[in-house]
Short mmCIF file of C-alpha atoms in Angstrom, two decimals:
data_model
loop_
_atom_site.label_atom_id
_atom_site.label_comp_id
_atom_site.label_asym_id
_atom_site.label_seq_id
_atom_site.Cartn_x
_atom_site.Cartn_y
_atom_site.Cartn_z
CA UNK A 1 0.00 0.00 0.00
CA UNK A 2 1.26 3.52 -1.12
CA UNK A 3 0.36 6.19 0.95
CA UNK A 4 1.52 10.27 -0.22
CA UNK A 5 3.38 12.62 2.17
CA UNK A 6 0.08 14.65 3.10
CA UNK A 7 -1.55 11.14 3.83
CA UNK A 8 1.35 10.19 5.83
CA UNK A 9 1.39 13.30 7.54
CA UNK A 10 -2.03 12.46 8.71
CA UNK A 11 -1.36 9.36 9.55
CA UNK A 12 1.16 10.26 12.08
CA UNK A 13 -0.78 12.36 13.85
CA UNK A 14 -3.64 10.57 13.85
CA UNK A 15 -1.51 7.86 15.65
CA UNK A 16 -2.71 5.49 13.14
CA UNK A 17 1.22 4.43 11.41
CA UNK A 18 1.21 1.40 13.86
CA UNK A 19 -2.00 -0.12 11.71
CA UNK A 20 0.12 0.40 8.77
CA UNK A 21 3.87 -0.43 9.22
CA UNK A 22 3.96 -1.46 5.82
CA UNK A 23 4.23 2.03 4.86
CA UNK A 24 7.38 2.97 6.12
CA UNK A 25 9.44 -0.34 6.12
CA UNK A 26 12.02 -0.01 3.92
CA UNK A 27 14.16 -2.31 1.67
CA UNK A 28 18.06 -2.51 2.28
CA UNK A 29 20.75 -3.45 0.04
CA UNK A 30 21.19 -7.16 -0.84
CA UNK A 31 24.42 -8.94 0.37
CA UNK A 32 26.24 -10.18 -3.34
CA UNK A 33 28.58 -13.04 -3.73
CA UNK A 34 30.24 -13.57 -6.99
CA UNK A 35 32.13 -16.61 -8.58
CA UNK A 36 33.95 -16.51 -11.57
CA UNK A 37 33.14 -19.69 -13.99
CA UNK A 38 35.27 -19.61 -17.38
CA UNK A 39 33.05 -17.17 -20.02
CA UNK A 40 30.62 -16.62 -16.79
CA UNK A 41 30.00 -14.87 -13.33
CA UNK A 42 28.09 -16.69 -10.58
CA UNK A 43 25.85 -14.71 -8.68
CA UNK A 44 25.06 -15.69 -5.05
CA UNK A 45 22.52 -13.16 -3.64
CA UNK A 46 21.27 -12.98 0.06
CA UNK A 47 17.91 -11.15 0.59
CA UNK A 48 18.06 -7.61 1.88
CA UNK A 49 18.14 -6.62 5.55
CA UNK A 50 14.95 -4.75 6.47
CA UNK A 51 13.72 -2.78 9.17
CA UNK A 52 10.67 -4.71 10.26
CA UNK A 53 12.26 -8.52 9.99
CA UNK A 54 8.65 -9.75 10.90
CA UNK A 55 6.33 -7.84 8.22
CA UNK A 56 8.22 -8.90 5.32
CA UNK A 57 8.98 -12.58 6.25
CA UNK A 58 6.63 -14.22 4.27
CA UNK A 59 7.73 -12.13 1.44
CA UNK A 60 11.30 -13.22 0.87
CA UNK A 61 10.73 -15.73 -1.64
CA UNK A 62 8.81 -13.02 -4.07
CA UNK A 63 11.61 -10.28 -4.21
CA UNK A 64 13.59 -10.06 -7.50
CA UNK A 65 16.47 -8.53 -8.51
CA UNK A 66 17.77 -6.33 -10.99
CA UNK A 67 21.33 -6.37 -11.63
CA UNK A 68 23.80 -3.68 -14.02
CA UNK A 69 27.07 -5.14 -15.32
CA UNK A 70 30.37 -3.67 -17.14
CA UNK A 71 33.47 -3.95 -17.89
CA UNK A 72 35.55 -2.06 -15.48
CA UNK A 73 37.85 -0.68 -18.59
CA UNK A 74 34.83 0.88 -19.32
CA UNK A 75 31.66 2.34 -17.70
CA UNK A 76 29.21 3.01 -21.23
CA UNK A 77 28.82 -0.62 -21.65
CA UNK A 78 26.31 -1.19 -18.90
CA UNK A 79 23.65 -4.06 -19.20
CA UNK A 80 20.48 -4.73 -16.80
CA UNK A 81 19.45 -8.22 -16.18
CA UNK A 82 16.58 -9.35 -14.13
CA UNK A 83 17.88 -12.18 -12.16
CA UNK A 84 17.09 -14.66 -9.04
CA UNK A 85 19.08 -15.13 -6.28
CA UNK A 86 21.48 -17.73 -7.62
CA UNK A 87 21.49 -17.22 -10.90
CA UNK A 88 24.74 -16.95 -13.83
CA UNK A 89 25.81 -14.25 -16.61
CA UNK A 90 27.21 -16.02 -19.21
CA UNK A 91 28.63 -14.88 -22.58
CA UNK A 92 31.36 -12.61 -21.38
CA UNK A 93 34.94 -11.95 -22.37
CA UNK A 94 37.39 -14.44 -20.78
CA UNK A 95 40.23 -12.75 -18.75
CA UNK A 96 38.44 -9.88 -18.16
CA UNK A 97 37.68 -7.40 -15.24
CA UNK A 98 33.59 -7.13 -14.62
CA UNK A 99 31.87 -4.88 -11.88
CA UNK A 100 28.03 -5.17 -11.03
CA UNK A 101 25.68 -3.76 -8.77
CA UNK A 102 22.47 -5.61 -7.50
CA UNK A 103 19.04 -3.72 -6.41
CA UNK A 104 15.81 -5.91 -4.32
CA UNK A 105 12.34 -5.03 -5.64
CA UNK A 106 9.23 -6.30 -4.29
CA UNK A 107 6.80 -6.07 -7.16
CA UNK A 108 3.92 -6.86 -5.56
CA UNK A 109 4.43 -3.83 -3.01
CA UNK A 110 5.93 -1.93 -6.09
CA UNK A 111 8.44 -1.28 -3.60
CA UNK A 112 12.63 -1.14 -4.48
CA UNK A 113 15.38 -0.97 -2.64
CA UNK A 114 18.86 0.80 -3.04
CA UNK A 115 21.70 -0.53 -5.09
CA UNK A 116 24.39 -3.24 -3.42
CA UNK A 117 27.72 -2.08 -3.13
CA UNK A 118 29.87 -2.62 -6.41
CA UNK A 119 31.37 -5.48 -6.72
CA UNK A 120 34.59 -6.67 -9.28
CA UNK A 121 35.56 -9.85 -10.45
CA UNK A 122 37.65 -11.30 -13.35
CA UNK A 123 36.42 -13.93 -15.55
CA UNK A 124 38.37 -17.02 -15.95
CA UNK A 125 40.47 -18.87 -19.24
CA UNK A 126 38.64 -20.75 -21.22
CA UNK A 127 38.63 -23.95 -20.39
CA UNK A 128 39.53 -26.81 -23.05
CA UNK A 129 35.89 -27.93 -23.69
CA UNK A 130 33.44 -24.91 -24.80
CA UNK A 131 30.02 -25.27 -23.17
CA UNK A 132 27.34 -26.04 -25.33
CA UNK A 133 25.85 -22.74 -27.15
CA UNK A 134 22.62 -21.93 -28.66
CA UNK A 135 20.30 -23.60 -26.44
CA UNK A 136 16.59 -23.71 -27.68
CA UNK A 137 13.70 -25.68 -27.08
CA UNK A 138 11.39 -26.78 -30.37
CA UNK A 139 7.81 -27.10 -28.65
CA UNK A 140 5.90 -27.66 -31.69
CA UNK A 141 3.76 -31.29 -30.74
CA UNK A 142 6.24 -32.16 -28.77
CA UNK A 143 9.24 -30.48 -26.40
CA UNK A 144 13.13 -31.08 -27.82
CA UNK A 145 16.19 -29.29 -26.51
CA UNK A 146 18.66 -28.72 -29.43
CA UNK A 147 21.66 -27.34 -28.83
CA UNK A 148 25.24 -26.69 -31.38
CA UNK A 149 28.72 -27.83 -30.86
CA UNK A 150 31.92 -26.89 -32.07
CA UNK A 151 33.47 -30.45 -32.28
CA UNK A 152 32.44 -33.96 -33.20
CA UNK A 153 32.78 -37.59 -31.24
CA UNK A 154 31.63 -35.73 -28.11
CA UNK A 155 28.34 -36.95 -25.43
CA UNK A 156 26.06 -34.74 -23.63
CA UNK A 157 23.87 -34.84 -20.88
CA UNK A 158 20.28 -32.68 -20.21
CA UNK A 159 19.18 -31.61 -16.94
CA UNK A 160 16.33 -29.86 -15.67
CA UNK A 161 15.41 -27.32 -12.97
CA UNK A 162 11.55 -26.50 -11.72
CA UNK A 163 11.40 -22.40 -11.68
CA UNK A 164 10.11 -23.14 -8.41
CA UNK A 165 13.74 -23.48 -6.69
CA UNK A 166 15.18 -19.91 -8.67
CA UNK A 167 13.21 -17.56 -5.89
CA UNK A 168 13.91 -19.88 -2.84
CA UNK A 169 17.11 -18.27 -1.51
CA UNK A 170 18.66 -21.35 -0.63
CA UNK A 171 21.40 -23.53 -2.51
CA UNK A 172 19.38 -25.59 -5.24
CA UNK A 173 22.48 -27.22 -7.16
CA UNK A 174 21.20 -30.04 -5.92
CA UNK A 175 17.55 -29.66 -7.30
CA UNK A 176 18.69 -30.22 -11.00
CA UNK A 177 17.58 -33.42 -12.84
CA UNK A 178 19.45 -35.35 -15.54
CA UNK A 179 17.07 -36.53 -17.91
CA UNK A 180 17.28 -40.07 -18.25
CA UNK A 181 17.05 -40.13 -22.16
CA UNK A 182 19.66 -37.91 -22.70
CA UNK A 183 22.34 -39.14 -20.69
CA UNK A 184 25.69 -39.92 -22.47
CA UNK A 185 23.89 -39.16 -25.96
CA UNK A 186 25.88 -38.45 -29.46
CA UNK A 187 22.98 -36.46 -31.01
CA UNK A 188 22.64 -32.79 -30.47
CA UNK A 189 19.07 -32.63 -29.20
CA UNK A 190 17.00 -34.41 -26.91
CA UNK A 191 13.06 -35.37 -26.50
CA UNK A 192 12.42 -34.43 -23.01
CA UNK A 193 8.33 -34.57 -23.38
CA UNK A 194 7.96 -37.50 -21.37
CA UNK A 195 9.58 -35.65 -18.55
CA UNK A 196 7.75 -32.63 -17.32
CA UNK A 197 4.07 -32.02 -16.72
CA UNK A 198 1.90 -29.67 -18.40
CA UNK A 199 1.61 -26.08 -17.11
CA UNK A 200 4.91 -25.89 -15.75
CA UNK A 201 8.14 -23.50 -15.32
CA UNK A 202 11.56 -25.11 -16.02
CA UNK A 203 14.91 -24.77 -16.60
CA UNK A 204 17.33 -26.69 -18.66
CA UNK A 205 21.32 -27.05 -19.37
CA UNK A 206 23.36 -29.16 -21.71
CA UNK A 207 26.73 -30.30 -20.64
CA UNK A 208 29.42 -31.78 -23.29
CA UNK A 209 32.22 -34.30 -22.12
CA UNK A 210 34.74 -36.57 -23.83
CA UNK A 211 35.72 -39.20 -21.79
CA UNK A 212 36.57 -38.14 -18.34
CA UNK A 213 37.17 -34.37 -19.47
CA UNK A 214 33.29 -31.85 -19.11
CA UNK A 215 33.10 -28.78 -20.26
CA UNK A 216 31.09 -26.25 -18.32
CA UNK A 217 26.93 -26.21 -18.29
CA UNK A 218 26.16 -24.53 -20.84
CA UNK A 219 23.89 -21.17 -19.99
CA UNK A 220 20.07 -22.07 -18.80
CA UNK A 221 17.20 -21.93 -21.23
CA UNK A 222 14.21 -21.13 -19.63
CA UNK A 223 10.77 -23.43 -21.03
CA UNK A 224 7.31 -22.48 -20.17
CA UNK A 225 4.80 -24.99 -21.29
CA UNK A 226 1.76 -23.04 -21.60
CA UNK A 227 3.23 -19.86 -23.50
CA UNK A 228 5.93 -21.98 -25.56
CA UNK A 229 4.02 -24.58 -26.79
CA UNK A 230 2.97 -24.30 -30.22
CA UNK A 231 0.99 -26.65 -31.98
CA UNK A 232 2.08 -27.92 -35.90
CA UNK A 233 -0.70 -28.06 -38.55
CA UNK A 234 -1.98 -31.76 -38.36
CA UNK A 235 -2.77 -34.17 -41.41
CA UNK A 236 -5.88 -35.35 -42.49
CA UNK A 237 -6.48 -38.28 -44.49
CA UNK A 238 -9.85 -38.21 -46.58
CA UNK A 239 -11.61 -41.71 -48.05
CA UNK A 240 -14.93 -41.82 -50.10
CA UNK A 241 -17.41 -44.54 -49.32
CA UNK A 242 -21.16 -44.31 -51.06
CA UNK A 243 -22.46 -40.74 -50.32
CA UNK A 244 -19.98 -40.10 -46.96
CA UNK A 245 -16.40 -39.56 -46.35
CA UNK A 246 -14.01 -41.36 -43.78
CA UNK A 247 -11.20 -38.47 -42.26
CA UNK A 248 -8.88 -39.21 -40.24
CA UNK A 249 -6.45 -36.76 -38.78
CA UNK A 250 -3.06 -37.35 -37.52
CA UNK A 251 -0.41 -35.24 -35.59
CA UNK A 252 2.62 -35.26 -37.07
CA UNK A 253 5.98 -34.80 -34.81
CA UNK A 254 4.17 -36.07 -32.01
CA UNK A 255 6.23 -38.65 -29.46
CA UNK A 256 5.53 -42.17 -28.93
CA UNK A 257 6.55 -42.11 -25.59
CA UNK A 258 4.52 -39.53 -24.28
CA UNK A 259 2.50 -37.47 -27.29
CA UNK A 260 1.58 -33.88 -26.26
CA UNK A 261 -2.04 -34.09 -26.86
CA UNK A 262 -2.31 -36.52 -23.52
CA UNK A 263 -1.79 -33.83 -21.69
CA UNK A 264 -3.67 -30.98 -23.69
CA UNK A 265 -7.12 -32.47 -25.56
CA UNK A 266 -7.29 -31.12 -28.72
CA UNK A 267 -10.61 -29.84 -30.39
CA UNK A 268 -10.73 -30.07 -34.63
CA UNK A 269 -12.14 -27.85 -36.59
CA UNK A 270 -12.86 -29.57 -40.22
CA UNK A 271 -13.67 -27.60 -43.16
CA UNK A 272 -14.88 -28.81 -45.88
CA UNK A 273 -16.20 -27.64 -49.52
CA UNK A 274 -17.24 -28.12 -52.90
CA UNK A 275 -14.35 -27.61 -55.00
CA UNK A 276 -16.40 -25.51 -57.58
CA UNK A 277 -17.78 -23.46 -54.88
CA UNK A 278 -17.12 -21.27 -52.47
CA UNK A 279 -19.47 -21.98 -49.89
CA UNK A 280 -17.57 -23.77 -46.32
CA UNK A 281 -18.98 -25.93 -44.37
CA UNK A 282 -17.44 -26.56 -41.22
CA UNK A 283 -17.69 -28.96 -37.80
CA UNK A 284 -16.09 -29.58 -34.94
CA UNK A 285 -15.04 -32.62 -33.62
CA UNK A 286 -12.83 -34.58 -30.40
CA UNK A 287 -11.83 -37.62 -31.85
CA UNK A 288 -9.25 -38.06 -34.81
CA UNK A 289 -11.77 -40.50 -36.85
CA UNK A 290 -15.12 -39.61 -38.41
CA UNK A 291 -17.88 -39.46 -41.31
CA UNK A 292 -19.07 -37.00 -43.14
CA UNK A 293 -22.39 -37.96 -44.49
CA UNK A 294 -25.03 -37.11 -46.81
CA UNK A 295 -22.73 -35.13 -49.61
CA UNK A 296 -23.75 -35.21 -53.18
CA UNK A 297 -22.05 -38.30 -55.57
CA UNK A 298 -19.76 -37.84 -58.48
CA UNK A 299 -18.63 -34.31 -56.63
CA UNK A 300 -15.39 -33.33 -55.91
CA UNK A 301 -14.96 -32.03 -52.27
CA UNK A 302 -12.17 -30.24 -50.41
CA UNK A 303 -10.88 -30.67 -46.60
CA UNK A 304 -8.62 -28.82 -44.57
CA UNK A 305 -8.28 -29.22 -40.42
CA UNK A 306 -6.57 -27.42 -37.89
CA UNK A 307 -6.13 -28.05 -33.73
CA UNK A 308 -7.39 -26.22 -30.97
CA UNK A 309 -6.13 -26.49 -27.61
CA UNK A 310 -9.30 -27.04 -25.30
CA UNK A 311 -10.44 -24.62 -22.57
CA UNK A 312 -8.00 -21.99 -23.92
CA UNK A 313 -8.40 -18.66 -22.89
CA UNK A 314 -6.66 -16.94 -25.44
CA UNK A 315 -8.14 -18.94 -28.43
CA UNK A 316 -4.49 -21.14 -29.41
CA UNK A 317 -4.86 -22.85 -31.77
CA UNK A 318 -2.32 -24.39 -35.11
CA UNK A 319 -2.45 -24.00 -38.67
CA UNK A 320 -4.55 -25.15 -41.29
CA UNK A 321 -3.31 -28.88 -42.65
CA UNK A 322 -2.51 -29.05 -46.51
CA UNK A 323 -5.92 -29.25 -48.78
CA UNK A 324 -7.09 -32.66 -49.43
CA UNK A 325 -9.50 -33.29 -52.29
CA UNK A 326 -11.77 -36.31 -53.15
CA UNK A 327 -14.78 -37.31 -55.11
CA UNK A 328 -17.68 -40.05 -54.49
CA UNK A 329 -18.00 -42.46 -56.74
CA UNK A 330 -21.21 -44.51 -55.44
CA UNK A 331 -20.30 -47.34 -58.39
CA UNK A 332 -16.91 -48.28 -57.12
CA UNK A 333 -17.76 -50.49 -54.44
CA UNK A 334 -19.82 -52.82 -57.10
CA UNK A 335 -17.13 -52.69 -59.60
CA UNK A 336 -15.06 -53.66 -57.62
CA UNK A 337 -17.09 -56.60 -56.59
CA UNK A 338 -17.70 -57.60 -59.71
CA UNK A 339 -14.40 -57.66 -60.71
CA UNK A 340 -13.83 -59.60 -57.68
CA UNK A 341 -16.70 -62.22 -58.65
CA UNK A 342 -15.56 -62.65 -62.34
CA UNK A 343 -11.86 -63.34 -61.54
CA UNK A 344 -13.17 -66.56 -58.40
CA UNK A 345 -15.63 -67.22 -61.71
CA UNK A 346 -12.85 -67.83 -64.37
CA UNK A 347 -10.46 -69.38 -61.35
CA UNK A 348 -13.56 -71.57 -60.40
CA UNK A 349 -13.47 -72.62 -64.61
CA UNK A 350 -10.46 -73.19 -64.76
CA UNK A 351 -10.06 -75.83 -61.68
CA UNK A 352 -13.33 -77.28 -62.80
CA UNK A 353 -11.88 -78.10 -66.05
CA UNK A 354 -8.76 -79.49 -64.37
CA UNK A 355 -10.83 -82.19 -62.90
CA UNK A 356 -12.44 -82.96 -65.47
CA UNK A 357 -9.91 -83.78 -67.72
CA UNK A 358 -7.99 -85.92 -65.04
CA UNK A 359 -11.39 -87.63 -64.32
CA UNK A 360 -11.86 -88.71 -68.17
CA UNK A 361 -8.14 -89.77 -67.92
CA UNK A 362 -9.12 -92.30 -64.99
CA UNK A 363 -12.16 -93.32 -67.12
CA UNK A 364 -10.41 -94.35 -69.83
CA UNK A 365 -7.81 -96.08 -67.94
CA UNK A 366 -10.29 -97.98 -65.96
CA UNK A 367 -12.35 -98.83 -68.77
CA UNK A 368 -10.39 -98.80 -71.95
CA UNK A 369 -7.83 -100.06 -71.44
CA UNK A 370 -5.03 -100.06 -74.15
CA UNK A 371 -4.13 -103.60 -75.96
CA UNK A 372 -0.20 -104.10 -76.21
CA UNK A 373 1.46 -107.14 -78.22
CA UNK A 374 3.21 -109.57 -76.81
CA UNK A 375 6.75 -109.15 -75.92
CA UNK A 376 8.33 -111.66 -78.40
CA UNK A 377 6.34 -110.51 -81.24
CA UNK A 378 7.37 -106.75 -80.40
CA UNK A 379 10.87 -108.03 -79.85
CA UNK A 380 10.46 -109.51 -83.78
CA UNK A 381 9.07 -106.31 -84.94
CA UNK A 382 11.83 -104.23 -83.70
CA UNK A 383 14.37 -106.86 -84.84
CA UNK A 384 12.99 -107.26 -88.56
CA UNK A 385 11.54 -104.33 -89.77
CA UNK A 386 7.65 -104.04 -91.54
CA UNK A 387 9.51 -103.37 -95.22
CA UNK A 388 11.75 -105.70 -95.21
CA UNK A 389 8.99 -108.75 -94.04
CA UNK A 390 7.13 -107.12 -96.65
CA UNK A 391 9.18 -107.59 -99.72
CA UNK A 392 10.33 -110.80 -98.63
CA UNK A 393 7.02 -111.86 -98.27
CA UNK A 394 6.15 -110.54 -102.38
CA UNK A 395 9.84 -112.14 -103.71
CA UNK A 396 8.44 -115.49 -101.83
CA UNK A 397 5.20 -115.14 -103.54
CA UNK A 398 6.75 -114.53 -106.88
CA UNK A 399 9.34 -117.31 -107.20
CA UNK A 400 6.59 -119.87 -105.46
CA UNK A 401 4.01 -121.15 -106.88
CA UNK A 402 1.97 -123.42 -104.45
CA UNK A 403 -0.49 -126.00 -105.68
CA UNK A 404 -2.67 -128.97 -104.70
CA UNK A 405 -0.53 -131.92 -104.69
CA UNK A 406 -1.22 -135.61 -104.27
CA UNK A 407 1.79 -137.44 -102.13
CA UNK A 408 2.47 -141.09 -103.10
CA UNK A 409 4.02 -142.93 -100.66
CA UNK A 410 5.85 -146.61 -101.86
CA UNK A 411 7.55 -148.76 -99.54
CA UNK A 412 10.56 -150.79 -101.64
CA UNK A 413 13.49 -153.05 -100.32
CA UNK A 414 17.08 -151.75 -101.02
CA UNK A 415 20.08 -154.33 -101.48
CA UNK A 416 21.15 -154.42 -97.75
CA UNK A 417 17.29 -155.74 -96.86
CA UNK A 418 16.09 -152.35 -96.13
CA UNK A 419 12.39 -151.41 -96.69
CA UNK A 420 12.95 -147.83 -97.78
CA UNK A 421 9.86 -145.55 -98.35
CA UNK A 422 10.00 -143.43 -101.68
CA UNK A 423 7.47 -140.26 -101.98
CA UNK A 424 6.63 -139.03 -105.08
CA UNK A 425 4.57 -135.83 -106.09
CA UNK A 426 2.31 -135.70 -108.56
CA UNK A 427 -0.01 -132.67 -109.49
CA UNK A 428 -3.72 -133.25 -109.75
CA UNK A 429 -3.17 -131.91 -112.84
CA UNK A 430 -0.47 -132.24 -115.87
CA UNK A 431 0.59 -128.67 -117.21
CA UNK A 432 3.24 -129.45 -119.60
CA UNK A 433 6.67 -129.88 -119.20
CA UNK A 434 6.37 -129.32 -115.46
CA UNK A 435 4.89 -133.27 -115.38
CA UNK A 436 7.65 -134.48 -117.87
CA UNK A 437 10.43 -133.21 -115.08
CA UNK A 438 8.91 -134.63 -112.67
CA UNK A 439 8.15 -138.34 -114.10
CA UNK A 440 11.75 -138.27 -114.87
CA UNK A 441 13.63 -137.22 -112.02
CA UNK A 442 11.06 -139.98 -110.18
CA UNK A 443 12.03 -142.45 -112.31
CA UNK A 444 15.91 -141.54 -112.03
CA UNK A 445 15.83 -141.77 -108.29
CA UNK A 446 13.89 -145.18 -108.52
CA UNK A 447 17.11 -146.67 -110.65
CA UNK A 448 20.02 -145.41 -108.59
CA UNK A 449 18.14 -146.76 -105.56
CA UNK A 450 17.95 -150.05 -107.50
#
């Protein structure tokens, strides 16, 4: 509470300044402790001594401070930073002379105090590993800490710090965190979603080492979820079916281990159009799958999505998704089906005649049976072949004439006692001089047997 001199006046005599002792505490100086740190100053800062120990107790952790540095060589390059009780200026000059000044401020009580003494330090050599530089945090579906580095073949480790521990004016080194997913990592950046809550303060720092050599942590990056998160344009995925269309929208960039819309439900908002009009038709919708029905067949239709963060106050939501275009086409299911029922027809022919043709096979083999020859008369066949039995069979017929004959059969007795039988041949019929050879050569045989 701010009272003016007349009111103060007043209040004195009135007797009344005990009900109000808040309006003439005052703040004292803070008591500063520096520590030099390579490229960096370390700032250790008590809270100020005031005159009424007892009013302002419970407001020691909300003071702040405001702090003006420069290089003693040279008083025009002063720079104000807000900063908490232990806190670090990094980015200076190594091997060089700094002086700073610290002032207390309650900002609630819009109330300041006077300036700490000044105070001169000199910052260090740099030390053989740089700290890690350009420390950012890419919030967009999900939070990753990325970070540069001079040199390769080098790991790095994250930690974290809850804002929370900056205004307690205690030691909080050991309140940091080491994130266990980016502990002794290669890669310059470092998904820390699965971490941290929603709707929270933090702090992080990178540290590089190589082997048992660490470089300093590198200066803190402060994250806060609700005003840093930004949300990327999601994709949507359009299908026709009959008169409706099947969307589905994704979020790209989104974690597997922990995705960023578990902790903040998202809200769609789907627009959607005929592409040879203007008109928009739009809905709203929680989950990532839906229809949209009753829309007009052989039509070409447009959608677009974007996210909105539910129960926002200031209205945060992402950017449109990329334009996604289909038409209906009420006939494709049933060409397709028929196309599916005339290829099982023709497969269905196709087998059919299979068995059929090995089923007249087994038919005929069963009951028509097929007659070989024997195996000598094949063996003859193969040995003599058909033209040769053929012309020997005509050259046989030529030179042989075969006719009726009658046999005679006599029965005589030779010199030695002998009863020898004699056969002679005569035709049933006399044809000239074939009957005069043969009556001759009978009757010569009949005298040399005599």
């Amino acid at each position: 509470m701010l009272f003016s001199a007349a009111g103060l006046v007043l209040l004195l005599a009135s007797g009344e300044l005990s009900r109000f002792p808040s309006a003439a505490a005052q703040i004292g100086p803070p008591e500063v402790q520096l520590e030099a740190e390579d490229t960096s100053i370390i700032i250790n800062i008590s809270p100020p001594r005031i005159t009424n120990s007892s009013m302002w107790a419970t407001h020691i952790s909300s003071f702040t401070y405001s702090l003006i540095i420069w290089k003693n060589s040279s008083h025009v390059e002063e720079t104000r930073h807000t900063v908490y009780s232990r806190d670090k200026i990094n980015d200076l000059s190594p091997e060089t002379t700094y002086c700073l000044k610290v002032q207390a401020k309650l900002p609630i009580q819009k109330k300041n105090g006077p300036y700490s003494p000044i105070l001169c330090i000199n910052t260090t050599a740099e030390h053989k590993l740089p700290r890690p530089e350009n420390v950012e945090v890419d919030a967009v579906n999900n939070y990753v800490l990325k970070w540069d580095y001079p040199y390769e073949n080098m790991n790095f480790q994250v930690q974290y710090l809850l804002a929370y521990y900056k205004r307690i004016p205690e030691d909080y080194s050991d309140k940091w965190k080491t994130i266990s997913d980016c502990k002794n990592i290669v890669s310059r950046h470092c998904d820390f979603s699965k971490e941290i809550t929603k709707d929270g303060i933090y702090y992080l720092r990178v540290q590089a080492s190589n082997g048992t050599i660490t470089s300093f942590w590198s200066a803190e990056r402060k994250f806060d979820t609700r005003l840093q998160t930004r949300r990327g344009p999601p994709s949507i995925i359009v299908k026709p079916d009959k008169d409706s269309f099947s969307v589905y929208i994704s979020i790209p960039g989104e974690s597997e281990k922990k995705p960023m819309s578990q902790d903040y439900p998202l809200t769609y908002e789907v627009t959607y159009w005929e592409n040879s009009s203007n008109i928009e038709n739009k809905v709203t919708v929680k989950q990532k799958l839906f229809k949209v029905s009753n829309l007009k067949p052989l039509t070409l239709y447009c959608f677009k999505v974007r996210a909105f963060l539910e129960d926002e106050k200031n209205d945060k939501h992402s950017q449109f998704s990329n334009i996604e275009c289909e038409k209906i086409t009420p006939d494709e299911h049933g060409k397709t089906w028929i196309a599916v029922i005339c290829f099982v027809f023709i497969i269905g022919l196709i087998f059919i005649a299979y068995c059929l043709k090995h089923l007249l096979r087994w038919v005929k083999y069963v009951f028509y049976p097929s007659c070989k020859p024997p195996s000598n008369m094949g063996e003859w066949f193969s040995d003599q072949p058909l033209k040769n039995f053929l012309v020997t069979s005509e050259e046989q017929t030529e030179s042989c004439i075969i006719e009726k004959t009658n046999i005679i059969v006599s029965e005589e007795t030779n010199q030695n006692g002998i009863s020898v039988d004699i056969c002679s041949k005569q035709d049933s019929h006399d044809s000239g001089n074939y009957s005069n050879e043969d009556e001759t050569s009978s009757n010569k045989m009949t005298e040399e047997t005599l």
